[in-house]
């Protein structure tokens, strides 16, 4: 009887270990920082953003200049002239806000450009992660930088360097 219980217990423990899921995690920020094409894409997006921000600032400075001129001349204007100037300032302000939203708003040109430049790089990383997971027989791979809260992660389960190697790059020191 003892022997049967011992055999059943051992079998149960063996089956539990065989069917246990294997987990790992990667640090996607660390991986992306190792990729020269990602750094290049970020520089390109930053330069575009800075240029568009200068254009937005120039438009709002023009509006501010027009408003100050309107305030200075307001005493000498007729009601009709005031309405025209106020309408002109309001139109320019609407135009500047539309331009700003077109460039930086949701679905704006910066977001579209970011998607077209960054998405292929992210897809390449995702394929490398998938290849590492299949190679190491992993059931799940978490991203250390995602919204999944990881309170503790044993460094031996970190597959970031494997992904970087799979991308054909040489891993550098892990940033803590």
Coordinates of C-alpha atoms in Angstrom, one line a residue:
X1 CA 0.0 0.0 0.0
X2 CA 2.8 2.4 0.9
X3 CA 4.5 1.5 -2.3
X4 CA 1.4 2.3 -4.4
X5 CA 0.9 5.6 -2.7
X6 CA 4.6 6.4 -3.2
X7 CA 4.5 5.5 -6.9
X8 CA 1.3 7.5 -7.4
X9 CA 2.9 10.5 -5.6
X10 CA 6.0 10.3 -7.7
X11 CA 4.0 9.9 -10.9
X12 CA 1.9 12.9 -10.0
X13 CA 5.0 15.1 -9.2
X14 CA 6.6 13.9 -12.5
X15 CA 3.6 14.7 -14.6
X16 CA 3.2 18.2 -12.9
X17 CA 6.8 19.0 -13.8
X18 CA 6.5 17.7 -17.4
X19 CA 3.4 19.8 -18.0
X20 CA 4.7 22.9 -16.2
X21 CA 4.7 26.0 -18.3
X22 CA 8.0 27.6 -19.1
X23 CA 8.3 31.4 -18.8
X24 CA 10.8 34.0 -19.7
X25 CA 11.0 37.7 -20.1
X26 CA 12.7 40.2 -22.3
X27 CA 13.5 43.9 -21.9
X28 CA 12.2 45.4 -25.1
X29 CA 13.7 48.9 -24.3
X30 CA 17.1 47.3 -23.9
X31 CA 16.8 45.3 -27.1
X32 CA 15.6 48.4 -29.1
X33 CA 18.5 50.5 -27.8
X34 CA 20.9 47.9 -29.1
X35 CA 19.6 48.3 -32.7
X36 CA 21.2 51.0 -34.8
X37 CA 18.2 51.3 -37.1
X38 CA 16.0 52.1 -34.1
X39 CA 18.3 54.9 -33.0
X40 CA 18.3 56.3 -36.5
X41 CA 14.5 56.2 -36.6
X42 CA 14.3 57.9 -33.3
X43 CA 16.7 60.7 -34.5
X44 CA 14.6 61.1 -37.7
X45 CA 11.3 61.4 -35.7
X46 CA 12.9 63.8 -33.2
X47 CA 14.2 66.0 -36.0
X48 CA 10.7 66.0 -37.7
X49 CA 9.1 66.8 -34.3
X50 CA 11.4 69.7 -33.6
X51 CA 10.8 71.2 -37.1
X52 CA 7.0 70.9 -36.7
X53 CA 7.2 72.3 -33.2
X54 CA 9.1 75.4 -34.5
X55 CA 6.4 75.9 -37.1
X56 CA 3.6 75.7 -34.5
X57 CA 5.5 78.1 -32.2
X58 CA 6.0 80.6 -35.1
X59 CA 2.2 80.5 -35.8
X60 CA 1.3 81.1 -32.2
X61 CA 3.9 83.9 -31.9
X62 CA 2.3 85.5 -34.9
X63 CA -1.1 85.3 -33.2
X64 CA 0.3 86.8 -30.1
X65 CA 1.8 89.7 -32.1
X66 CA -1.5 90.3 -33.8
X67 CA -3.3 90.3 -30.5
X68 CA -0.9 92.8 -28.9
X69 CA -1.2 95.0 -32.0
X70 CA -5.0 94.7 -31.7
X71 CA -4.9 95.7 -28.0
X72 CA -2.7 98.7 -28.7
X73 CA -5.0 99.9 -31.6
X74 CA -8.3 99.0 -30.0
X75 CA -9.0 102.5 -28.7
X76 CA -8.7 104.0 -32.2
X77 CA -10.8 101.4 -34.0
X78 CA -14.5 101.4 -34.9
X79 CA -16.7 98.5 -34.0
X80 CA -16.5 97.1 -37.5
X81 CA -12.7 97.2 -37.5
X82 CA -12.6 95.5 -34.1
X83 CA -14.8 92.7 -35.4
X84 CA -12.7 92.2 -38.5
X85 CA -9.4 92.1 -36.5
X86 CA -10.9 89.7 -33.8
X87 CA -12.2 87.4 -36.6
X88 CA -8.7 87.5 -38.3
X89 CA -7.0 86.6 -35.0
X90 CA -9.6 83.9 -34.3
X91 CA -9.1 82.4 -37.8
X92 CA -5.3 82.3 -37.4
X93 CA -5.7 80.7 -34.0
X94 CA -8.0 78.1 -35.3
X95 CA -5.6 77.5 -38.2
X96 CA -2.7 77.1 -35.8
X97 CA -4.5 74.7 -33.6
X98 CA -5.6 72.7 -36.6
X99 CA -2.0 72.6 -37.9
X100 CA -0.8 71.5 -34.4
X101 CA -3.5 68.8 -34.2
X102 CA -2.7 67.6 -37.8
X103 CA 1.0 67.2 -36.9
X104 CA 0.9 66.1 -33.3
X105 CA -2.7 65.0 -32.6
X106 CA -4.0 61.4 -32.5
X107 CA -3.7 60.0 -35.9
X108 CA -1.5 62.9 -36.8
X109 CA 1.5 62.9 -39.2
X110 CA 4.0 62.3 -36.4
X111 CA 2.1 59.2 -35.2
X112 CA 1.7 58.0 -38.8
X113 CA 5.4 58.5 -39.5
X114 CA 6.3 56.8 -36.2
X115 CA 4.2 53.8 -37.2
X116 CA 5.7 53.6 -40.6
X117 CA 9.3 53.8 -39.3
X118 CA 9.2 52.0 -35.9
X119 CA 6.7 49.3 -36.7
X120 CA 9.0 47.3 -39.0
X121 CA 11.7 47.4 -36.3
X122 CA 9.2 46.2 -33.7
X123 CA 8.0 43.4 -36.0
X124 CA 11.6 42.3 -36.5
X125 CA 12.1 42.2 -32.7
X126 CA 8.8 40.3 -32.3
X127 CA 9.9 37.6 -34.8
X128 CA 13.3 37.3 -33.1
X129 CA 11.5 36.8 -29.7
X130 CA 9.2 34.2 -31.2
X131 CA 12.2 32.4 -32.7
X132 CA 14.0 32.4 -29.3
X133 CA 10.8 31.2 -27.6
X134 CA 10.4 28.3 -30.0
X135 CA 14.1 27.4 -29.8
X136 CA 14.0 27.3 -26.0
X137 CA 10.6 25.7 -25.8
X138 CA 9.1 28.6 -23.9
X139 CA 5.4 28.8 -23.4
X140 CA 5.2 32.5 -22.5
X141 CA 7.5 35.4 -22.9
X142 CA 6.8 38.6 -21.0
X143 CA 8.0 42.1 -21.7
X144 CA 9.7 43.6 -18.7
X145 CA 8.6 47.1 -19.9
X146 CA 4.9 46.4 -20.6
X147 CA 1.9 47.0 -18.4
X148 CA 2.2 43.5 -17.0
X149 CA 3.5 44.1 -13.5
X150 CA 6.6 42.0 -12.8
X151 CA 7.5 42.3 -9.1
X152 CA 10.5 40.1 -9.4
X153 CA 12.4 38.6 -12.3
X154 CA 15.2 36.2 -11.9
X155 CA 17.9 37.3 -14.4
X156 CA 18.4 33.7 -15.6
X157 CA 15.0 33.9 -17.3
X158 CA 16.0 37.1 -19.2
X159 CA 16.2 36.3 -22.9
X160 CA 17.0 39.8 -24.1
X161 CA 20.6 39.0 -25.0
X162 CA 19.3 35.9 -26.9
X163 CA 17.0 38.1 -28.9
X164 CA 19.7 40.6 -29.7
X165 CA 22.0 37.7 -30.9
X166 CA 19.1 36.4 -33.0
X167 CA 18.8 39.9 -34.6
X168 CA 22.5 39.6 -35.6
X169 CA 23.8 42.1 -33.1
X170 CA 26.3 41.8 -30.3
X171 CA 24.7 42.3 -26.9
X172 CA 26.1 45.1 -24.7
X173 CA 26.0 45.3 -20.9
X174 CA 22.5 45.1 -19.5
X175 CA 21.3 48.5 -18.2
X176 CA 19.9 48.2 -14.7

